CSV table of C-alpha atoms in Angstrom, one decimal:
chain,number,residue,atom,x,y,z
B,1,UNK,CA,0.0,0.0,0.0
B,2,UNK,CA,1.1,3.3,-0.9
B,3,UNK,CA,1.4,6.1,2.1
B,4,UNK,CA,1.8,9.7,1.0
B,5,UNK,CA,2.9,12.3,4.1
B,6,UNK,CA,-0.1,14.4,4.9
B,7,UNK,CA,1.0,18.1,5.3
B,8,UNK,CA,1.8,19.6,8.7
B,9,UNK,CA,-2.2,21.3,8.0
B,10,UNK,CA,-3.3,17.8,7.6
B,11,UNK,CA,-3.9,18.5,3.9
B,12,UNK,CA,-3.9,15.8,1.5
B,13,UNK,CA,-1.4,14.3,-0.5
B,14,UNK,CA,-1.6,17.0,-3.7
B,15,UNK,CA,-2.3,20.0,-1.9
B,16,UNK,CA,0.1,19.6,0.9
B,17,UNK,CA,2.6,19.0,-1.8
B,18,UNK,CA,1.6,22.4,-3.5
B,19,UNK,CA,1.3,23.6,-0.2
B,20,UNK,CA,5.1,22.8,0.4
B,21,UNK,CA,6.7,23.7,-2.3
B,22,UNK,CA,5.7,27.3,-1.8
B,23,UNK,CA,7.7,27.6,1.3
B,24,UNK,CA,10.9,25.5,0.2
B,25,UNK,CA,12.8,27.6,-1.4
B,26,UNK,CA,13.3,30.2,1.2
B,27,UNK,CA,13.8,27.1,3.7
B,28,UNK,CA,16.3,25.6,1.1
B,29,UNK,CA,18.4,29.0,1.4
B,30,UNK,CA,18.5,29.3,5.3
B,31,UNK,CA,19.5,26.3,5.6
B,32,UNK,CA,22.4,26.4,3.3
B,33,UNK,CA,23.2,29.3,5.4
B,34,UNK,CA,22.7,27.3,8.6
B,35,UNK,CA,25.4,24.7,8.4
B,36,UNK,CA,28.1,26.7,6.2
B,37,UNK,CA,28.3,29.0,9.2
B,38,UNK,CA,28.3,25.9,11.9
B,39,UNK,CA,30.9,23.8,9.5
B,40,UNK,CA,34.4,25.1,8.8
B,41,UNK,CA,36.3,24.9,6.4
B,42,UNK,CA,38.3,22.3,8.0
B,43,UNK,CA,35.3,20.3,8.7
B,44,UNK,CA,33.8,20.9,5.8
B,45,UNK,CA,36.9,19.1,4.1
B,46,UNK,CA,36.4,16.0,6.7
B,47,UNK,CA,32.8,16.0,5.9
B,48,UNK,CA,33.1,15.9,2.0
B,49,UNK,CA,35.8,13.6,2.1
B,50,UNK,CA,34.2,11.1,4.2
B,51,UNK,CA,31.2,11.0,1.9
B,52,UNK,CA,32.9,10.7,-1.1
B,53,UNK,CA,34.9,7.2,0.4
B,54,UNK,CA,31.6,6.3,1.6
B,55,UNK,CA,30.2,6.7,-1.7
B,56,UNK,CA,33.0,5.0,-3.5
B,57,UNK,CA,33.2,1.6,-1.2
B,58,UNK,CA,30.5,1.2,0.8
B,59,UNK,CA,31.7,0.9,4.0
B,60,UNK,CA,31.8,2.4,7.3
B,61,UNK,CA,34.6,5.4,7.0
B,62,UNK,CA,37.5,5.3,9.9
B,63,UNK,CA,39.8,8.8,10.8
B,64,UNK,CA,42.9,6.5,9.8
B,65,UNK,CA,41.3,5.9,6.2
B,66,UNK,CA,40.9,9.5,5.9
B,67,UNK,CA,44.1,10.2,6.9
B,68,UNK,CA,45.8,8.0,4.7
B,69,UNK,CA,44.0,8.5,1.3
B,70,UNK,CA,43.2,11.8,1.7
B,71,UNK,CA,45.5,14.9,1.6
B,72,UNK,CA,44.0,16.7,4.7
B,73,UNK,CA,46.7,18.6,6.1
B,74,UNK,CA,46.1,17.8,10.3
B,75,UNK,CA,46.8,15.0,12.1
B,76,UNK,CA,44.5,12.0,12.9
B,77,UNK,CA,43.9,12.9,16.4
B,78,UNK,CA,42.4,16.5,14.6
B,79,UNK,CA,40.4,14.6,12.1
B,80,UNK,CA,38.7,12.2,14.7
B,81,UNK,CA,38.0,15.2,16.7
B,82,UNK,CA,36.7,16.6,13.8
B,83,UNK,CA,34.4,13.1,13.0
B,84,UNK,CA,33.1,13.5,16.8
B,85,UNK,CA,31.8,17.1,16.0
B,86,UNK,CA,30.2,15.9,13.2
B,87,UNK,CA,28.6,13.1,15.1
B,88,UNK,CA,27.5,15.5,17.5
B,89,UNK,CA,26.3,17.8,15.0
B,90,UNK,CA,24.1,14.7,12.9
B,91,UNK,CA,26.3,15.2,10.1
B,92,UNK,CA,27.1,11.7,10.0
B,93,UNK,CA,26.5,8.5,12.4
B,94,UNK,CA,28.2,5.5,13.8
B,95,UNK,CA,26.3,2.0,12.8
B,96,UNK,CA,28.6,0.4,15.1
B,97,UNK,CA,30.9,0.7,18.2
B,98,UNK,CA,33.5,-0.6,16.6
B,99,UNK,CA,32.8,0.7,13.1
B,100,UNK,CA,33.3,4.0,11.1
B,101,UNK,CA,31.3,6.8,10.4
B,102,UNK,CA,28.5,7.2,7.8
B,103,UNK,CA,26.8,10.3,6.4
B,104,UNK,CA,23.3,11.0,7.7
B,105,UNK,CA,21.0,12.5,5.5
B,106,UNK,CA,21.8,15.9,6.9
B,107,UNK,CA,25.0,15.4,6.0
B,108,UNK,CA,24.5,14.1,2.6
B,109,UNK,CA,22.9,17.8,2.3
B,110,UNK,CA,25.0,19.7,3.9
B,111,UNK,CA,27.7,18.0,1.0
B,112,UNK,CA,25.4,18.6,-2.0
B,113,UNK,CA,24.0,22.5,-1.0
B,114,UNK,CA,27.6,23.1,-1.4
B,115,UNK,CA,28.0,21.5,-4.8
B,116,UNK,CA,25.0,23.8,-5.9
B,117,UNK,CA,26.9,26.6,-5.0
B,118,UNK,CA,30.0,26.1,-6.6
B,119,UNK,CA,30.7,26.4,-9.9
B,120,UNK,CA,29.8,23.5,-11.9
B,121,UNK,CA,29.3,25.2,-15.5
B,122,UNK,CA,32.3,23.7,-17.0
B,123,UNK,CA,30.8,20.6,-17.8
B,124,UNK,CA,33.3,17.0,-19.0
B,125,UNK,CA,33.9,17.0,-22.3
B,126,UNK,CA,32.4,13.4,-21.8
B,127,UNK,CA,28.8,15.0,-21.3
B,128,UNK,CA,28.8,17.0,-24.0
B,129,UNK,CA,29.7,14.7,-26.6
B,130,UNK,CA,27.3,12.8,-24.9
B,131,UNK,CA,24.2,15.0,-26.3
B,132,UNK,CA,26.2,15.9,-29.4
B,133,UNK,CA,25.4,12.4,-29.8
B,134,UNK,CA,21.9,11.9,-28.3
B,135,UNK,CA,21.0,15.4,-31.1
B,136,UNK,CA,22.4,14.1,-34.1
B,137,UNK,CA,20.8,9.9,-33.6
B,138,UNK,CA,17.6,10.5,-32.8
B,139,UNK,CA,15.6,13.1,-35.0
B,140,UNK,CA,12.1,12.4,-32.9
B,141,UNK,CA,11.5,13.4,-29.8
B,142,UNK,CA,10.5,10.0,-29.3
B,143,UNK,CA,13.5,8.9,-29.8
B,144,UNK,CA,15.6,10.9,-28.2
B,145,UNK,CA,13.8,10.8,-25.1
B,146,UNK,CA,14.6,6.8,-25.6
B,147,UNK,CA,18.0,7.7,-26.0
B,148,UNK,CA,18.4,10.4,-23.2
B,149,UNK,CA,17.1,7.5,-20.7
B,150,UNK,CA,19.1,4.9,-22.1
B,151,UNK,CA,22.6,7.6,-21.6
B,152,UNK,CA,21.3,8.7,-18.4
B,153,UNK,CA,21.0,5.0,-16.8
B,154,UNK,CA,24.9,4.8,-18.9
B,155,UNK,CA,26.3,7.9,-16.9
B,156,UNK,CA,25.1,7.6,-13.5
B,157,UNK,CA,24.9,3.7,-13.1
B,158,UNK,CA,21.2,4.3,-11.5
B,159,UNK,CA,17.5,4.5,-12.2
B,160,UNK,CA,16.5,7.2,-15.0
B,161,UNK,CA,13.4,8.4,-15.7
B,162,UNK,CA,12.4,10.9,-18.1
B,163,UNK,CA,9.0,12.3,-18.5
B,164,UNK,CA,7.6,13.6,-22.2
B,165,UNK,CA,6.4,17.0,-21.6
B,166,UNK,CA,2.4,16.9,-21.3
B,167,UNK,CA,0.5,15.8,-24.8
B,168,UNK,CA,-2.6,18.0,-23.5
B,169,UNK,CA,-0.8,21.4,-24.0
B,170,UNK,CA,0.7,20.7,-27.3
B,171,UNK,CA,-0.6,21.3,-30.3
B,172,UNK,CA,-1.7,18.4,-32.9
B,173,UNK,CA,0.9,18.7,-36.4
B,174,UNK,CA,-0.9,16.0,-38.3
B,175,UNK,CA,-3.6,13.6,-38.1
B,176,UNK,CA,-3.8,10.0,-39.9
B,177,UNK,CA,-6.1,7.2,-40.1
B,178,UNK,CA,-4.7,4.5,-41.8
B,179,UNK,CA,-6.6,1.8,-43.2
B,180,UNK,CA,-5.0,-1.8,-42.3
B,181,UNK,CA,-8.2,-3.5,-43.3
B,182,UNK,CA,-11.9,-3.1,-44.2
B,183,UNK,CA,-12.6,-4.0,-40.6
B,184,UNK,CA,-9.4,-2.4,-38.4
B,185,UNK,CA,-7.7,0.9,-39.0
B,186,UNK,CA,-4.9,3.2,-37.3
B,187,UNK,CA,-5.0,6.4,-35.4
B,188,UNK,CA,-1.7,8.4,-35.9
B,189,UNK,CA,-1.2,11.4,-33.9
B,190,UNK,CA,2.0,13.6,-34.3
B,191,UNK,CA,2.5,16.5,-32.3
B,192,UNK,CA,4.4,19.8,-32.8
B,193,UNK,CA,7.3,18.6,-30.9
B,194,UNK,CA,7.8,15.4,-32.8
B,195,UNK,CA,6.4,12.5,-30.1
B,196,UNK,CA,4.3,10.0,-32.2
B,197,UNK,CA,1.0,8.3,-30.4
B,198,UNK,CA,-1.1,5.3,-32.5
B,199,UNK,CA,-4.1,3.7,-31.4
B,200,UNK,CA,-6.1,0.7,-33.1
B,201,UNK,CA,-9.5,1.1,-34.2
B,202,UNK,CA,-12.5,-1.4,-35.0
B,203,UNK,CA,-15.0,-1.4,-37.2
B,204,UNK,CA,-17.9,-3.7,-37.0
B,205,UNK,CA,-19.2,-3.1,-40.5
B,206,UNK,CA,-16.6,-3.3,-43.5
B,207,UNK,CA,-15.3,0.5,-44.3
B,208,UNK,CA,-14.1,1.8,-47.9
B,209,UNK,CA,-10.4,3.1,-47.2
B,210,UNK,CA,-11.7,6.2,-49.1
B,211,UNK,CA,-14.5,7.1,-46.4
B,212,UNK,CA,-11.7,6.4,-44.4
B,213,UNK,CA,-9.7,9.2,-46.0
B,214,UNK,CA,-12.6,11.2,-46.4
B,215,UNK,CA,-12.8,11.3,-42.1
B,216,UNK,CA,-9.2,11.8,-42.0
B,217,UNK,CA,-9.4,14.9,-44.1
B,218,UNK,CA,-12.6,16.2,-42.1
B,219,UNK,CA,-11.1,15.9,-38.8
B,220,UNK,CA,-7.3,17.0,-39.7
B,221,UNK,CA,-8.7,20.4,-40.5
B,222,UNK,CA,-10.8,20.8,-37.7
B,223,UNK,CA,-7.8,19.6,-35.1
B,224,UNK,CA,-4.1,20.7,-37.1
B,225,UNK,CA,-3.0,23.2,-35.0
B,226,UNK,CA,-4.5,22.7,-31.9
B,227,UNK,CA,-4.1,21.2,-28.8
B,228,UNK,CA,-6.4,18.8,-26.7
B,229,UNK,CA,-8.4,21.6,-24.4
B,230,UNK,CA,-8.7,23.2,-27.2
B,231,UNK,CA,-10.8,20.6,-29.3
B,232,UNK,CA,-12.5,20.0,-26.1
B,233,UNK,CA,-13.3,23.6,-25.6
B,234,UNK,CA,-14.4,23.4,-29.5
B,235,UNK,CA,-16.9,20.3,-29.0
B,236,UNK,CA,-18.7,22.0,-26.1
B,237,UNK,CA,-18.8,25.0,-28.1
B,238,UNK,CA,-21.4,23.8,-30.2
B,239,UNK,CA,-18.8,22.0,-32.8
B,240,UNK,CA,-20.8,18.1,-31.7
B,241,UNK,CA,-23.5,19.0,-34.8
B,242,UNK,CA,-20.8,18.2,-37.1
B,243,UNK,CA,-19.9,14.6,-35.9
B,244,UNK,CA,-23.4,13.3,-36.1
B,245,UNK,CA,-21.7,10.5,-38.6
B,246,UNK,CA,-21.0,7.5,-36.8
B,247,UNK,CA,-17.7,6.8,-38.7
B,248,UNK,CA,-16.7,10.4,-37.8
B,249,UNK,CA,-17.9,9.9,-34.0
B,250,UNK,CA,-15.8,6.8,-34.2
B,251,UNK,CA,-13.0,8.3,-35.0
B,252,UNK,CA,-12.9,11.7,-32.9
B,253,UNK,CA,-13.4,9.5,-29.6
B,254,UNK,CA,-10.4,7.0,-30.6
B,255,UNK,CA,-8.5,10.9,-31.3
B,256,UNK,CA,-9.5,11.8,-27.9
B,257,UNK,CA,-8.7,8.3,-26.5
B,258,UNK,CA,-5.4,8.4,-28.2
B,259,UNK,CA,-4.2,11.6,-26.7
B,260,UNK,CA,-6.2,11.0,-23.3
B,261,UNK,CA,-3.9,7.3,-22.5
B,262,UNK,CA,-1.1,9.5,-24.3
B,263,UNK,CA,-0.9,11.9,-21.2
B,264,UNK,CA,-0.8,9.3,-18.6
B,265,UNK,CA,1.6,6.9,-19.7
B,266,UNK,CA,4.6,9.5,-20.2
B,267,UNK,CA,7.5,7.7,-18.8
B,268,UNK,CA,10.5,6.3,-19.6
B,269,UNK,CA,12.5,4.6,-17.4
B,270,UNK,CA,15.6,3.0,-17.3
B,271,UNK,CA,18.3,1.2,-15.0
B,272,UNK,CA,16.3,-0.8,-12.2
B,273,UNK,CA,19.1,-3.6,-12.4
B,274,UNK,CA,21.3,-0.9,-12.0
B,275,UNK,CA,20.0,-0.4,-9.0
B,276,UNK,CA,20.2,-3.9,-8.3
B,277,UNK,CA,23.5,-3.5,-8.3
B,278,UNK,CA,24.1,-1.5,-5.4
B,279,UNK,CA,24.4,-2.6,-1.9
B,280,UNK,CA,21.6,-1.4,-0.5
B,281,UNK,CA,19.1,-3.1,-2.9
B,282,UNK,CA,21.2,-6.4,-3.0
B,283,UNK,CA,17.9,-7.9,-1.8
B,284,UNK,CA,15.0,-7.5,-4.3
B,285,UNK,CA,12.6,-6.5,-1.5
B,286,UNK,CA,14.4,-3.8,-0.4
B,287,UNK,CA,13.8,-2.1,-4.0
B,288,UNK,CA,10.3,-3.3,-4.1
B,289,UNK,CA,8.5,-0.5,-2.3
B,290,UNK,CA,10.8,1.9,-4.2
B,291,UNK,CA,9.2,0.4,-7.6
B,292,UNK,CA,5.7,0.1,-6.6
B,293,UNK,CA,5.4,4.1,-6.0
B,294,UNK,CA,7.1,4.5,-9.4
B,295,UNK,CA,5.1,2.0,-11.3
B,296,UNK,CA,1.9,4.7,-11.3
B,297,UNK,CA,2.7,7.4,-14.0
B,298,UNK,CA,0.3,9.9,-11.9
B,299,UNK,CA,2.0,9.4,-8.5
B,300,UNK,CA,5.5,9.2,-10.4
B,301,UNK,CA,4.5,13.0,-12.0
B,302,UNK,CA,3.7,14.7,-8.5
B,303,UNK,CA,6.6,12.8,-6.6
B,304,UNK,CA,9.2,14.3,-10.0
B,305,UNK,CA,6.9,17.4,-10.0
B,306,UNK,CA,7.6,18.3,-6.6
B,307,UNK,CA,11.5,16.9,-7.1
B,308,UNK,CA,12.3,19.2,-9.9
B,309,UNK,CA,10.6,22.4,-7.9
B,310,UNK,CA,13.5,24.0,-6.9
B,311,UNK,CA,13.5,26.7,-9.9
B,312,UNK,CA,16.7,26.6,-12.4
B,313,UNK,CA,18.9,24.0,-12.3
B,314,UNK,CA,18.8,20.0,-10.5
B,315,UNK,CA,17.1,19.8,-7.3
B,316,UNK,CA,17.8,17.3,-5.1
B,317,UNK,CA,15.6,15.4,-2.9
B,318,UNK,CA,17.6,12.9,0.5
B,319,UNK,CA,16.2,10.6,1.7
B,320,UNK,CA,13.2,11.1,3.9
B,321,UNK,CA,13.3,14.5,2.5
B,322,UNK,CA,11.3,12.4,-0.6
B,323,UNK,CA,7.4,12.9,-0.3
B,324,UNK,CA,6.5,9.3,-0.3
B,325,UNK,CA,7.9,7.0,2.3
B,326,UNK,CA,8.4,4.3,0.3
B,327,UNK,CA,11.1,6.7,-1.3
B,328,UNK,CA,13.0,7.4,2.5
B,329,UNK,CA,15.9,5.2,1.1
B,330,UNK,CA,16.6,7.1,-2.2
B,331,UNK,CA,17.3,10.2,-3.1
B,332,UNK,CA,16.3,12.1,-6.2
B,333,UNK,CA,17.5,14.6,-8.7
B,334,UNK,CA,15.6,16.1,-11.2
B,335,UNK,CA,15.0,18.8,-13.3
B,336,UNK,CA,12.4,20.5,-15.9
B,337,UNK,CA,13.0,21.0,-19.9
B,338,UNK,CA,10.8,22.7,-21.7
B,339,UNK,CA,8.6,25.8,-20.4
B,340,UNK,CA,5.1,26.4,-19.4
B,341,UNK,CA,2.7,23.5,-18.8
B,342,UNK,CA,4.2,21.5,-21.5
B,343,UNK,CA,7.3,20.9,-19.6
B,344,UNK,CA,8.8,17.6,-18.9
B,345,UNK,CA,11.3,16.7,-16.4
B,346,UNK,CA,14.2,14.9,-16.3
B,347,UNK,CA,15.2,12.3,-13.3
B,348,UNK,CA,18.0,10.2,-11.8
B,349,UNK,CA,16.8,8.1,-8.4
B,350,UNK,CA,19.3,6.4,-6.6
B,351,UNK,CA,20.5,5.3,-3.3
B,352,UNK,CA,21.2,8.4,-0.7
B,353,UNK,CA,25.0,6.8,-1.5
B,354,UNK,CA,25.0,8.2,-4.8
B,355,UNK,CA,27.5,10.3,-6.9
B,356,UNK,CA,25.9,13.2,-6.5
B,357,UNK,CA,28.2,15.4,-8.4
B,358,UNK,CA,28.0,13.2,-11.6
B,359,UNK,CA,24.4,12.6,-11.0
B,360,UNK,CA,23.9,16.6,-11.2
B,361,UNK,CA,25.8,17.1,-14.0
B,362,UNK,CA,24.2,14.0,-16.3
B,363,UNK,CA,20.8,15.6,-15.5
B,364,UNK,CA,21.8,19.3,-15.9
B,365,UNK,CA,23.2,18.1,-19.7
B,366,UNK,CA,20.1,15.9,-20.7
B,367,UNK,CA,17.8,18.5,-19.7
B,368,UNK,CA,20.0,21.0,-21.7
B,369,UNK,CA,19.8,18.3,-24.6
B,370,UNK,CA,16.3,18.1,-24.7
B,371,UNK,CA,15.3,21.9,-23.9
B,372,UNK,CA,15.6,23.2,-27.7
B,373,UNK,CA,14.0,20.2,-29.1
């Protein structure tokens, strides 16, 4: 069973979320503020280098391992001192007596509000010949949303999603029924920015494939050039006298249909065995909960929606900073491409041991690959 938070207003899942993200960002800032003026740069240093062995092995992180493989400049006396702060503070815990440190959430924030702030314009070369690549192989957006998954999974070794922007708000190019046989024929929907949507339809009596044309014609005028509310909008505006033909009926609710199943099944994803992969999944049940919130293309759109709310740029949800609690264990970055309400968003999830610097930067370059398209 799904469980969504309620808001601290006990609103419901939606408008708690909307509720929320109204008061984020200014939340987001202070507390950027907050622990930059509580860390220094010493620990700061301790903190992000702890993290990134963490992140690279898995394990419980000791003072002597930092020491030793990382050029810290104080003694390891300083740097345990320095762990036991960061303890204290709930930057990062001890799962053992006898074991290392790990990060915390918190400090997994702490870490990536300050890769936010730096500069991370100068993107690898890597990326960028990366969407050179994804731009010049895939001349649908179809395709290259495909493709964007497929190199997102590639760069970040996790779980990629990427969501088309909304079919509702775009407007229809062209319009084909194509007849298959005297009894079955295809709906063939492109829109303006290039995604491709077909839907079988059934006829019970035998039709010509020129009445067939003759529809086709008939609606393409009506619809080219406009966008689902719009034909909507039209139908209640006195435009139903004009489909009192059956064959025409027919076909304008399979062209509704079409576009309708179109809007809700917007994802692609990518890299669950990926994720698989990792330690923290090793087990297929520990994943499972993780799957069954993203397996519903609505509830996938609010939790991304709300992900990618931060305004320019990745935003990145830790751990039980994640809506759903299914999703406590993960942490997300995403980001919007596109403007207005056609907008679609691009995703990485992973566990809260992630890469976060590569993550940021694959997402920052596929959004950028797929903004102009």
């Amino acid at each position: 069973m799904r469980r969504h938070r309620r808001g601290e207003d006990g609103l419901p899942h939606v408008a708690a979320a909307q509720h929320a993200r109204q008061r984020r960002s200014g939340q987001d800032s202070e507390e950027r503020g907050r622990w930059r003026s509580v860390l220094s740069d010493r620990r700061q240093r301790v903190l992000a280098a702890l993290i990134e062995e963490y992140v690279a092995r898995a394990l419980p992180v000791g003072s002597r391992t930092l020491t030793e493989r990382y050029q810290l400049g104080v003694s390891p006396a300083t740097v345990r001192n320095e762990l036991s702060v960061l303890e204290d503070e709930g930057y990062i815990a001890q799962p053992h007596t006898s074991a290392g440190r790990i990060p915390t959430d918190h400090g997994y924030r702490a870490f990536v509000d300050n890769l936010l702030e730096t500069d991370m314009g100068n993107d690898d070369v890597r990326y960028a010949e990366v969407v050179d690549e994804l731009r010049r192989s895939a001349s649908e957006l179809d395709s290259l949303l495909g493709r964007t998954s497929t190199a997102l999974t590639r760069l970040t070794d996790c779980l990629s999603i990427v969501l088309a922007p909304s079919v509702l708000n775009l407007h229809i190019k062209q319009l084909s029924l194509v007849s298959l046989n005297p009894h079955r024929a295809l709906v063939v929907l492109v829109t303006e920015d290039g995604q491709v949507f077909n839907r079988q339809m059934e006829f019970a009596e035998e039709v010509a494939a020129e009445d067939l044309a003759q529809v086709q014609r008939f609606l393409g005028d009506v619809f080219t050039g406009k966008t689902l509310h719009e034909i909507e909008d039209g139908l209640g505006a006195g435009m139903v006298e004009a489909f009192r033909d059956p064959l025409v009926r027919m076909a304008l609710d399979e062209v509704l249909s079409c576009l309708q199943e179109s809007s809700s099944s917007r994802a692609r994803r990518l890299g669950v065995c990926s994720l698989l992969t990792k330690p923290e999944f090793s087990q297929s049940q520990a994943l499972l909960p993780v799957m069954q919130v993203l397996e519903d293309d609505t509830v996938l759109l609010h939790i991304l929606d709300d992900a990618a709310a931060g305004g320019a740029g990745p935003t990145v949800r830790i751990g039980r900073e994640n809506e759903a609690e299914e999703l406590a264990g993960v942490s997300v970055v995403a980001n919007h491409y596109g403007r207005g309400e056609s907008a679609g968003i691009v995703a990485v999830i992973g566990p809260t041991r992630m890469d976060y610097s590569k993550v940021i930067r694959a997402v920052r370059i596929a959004s950028s690959a797929l903004e102009d398209v």
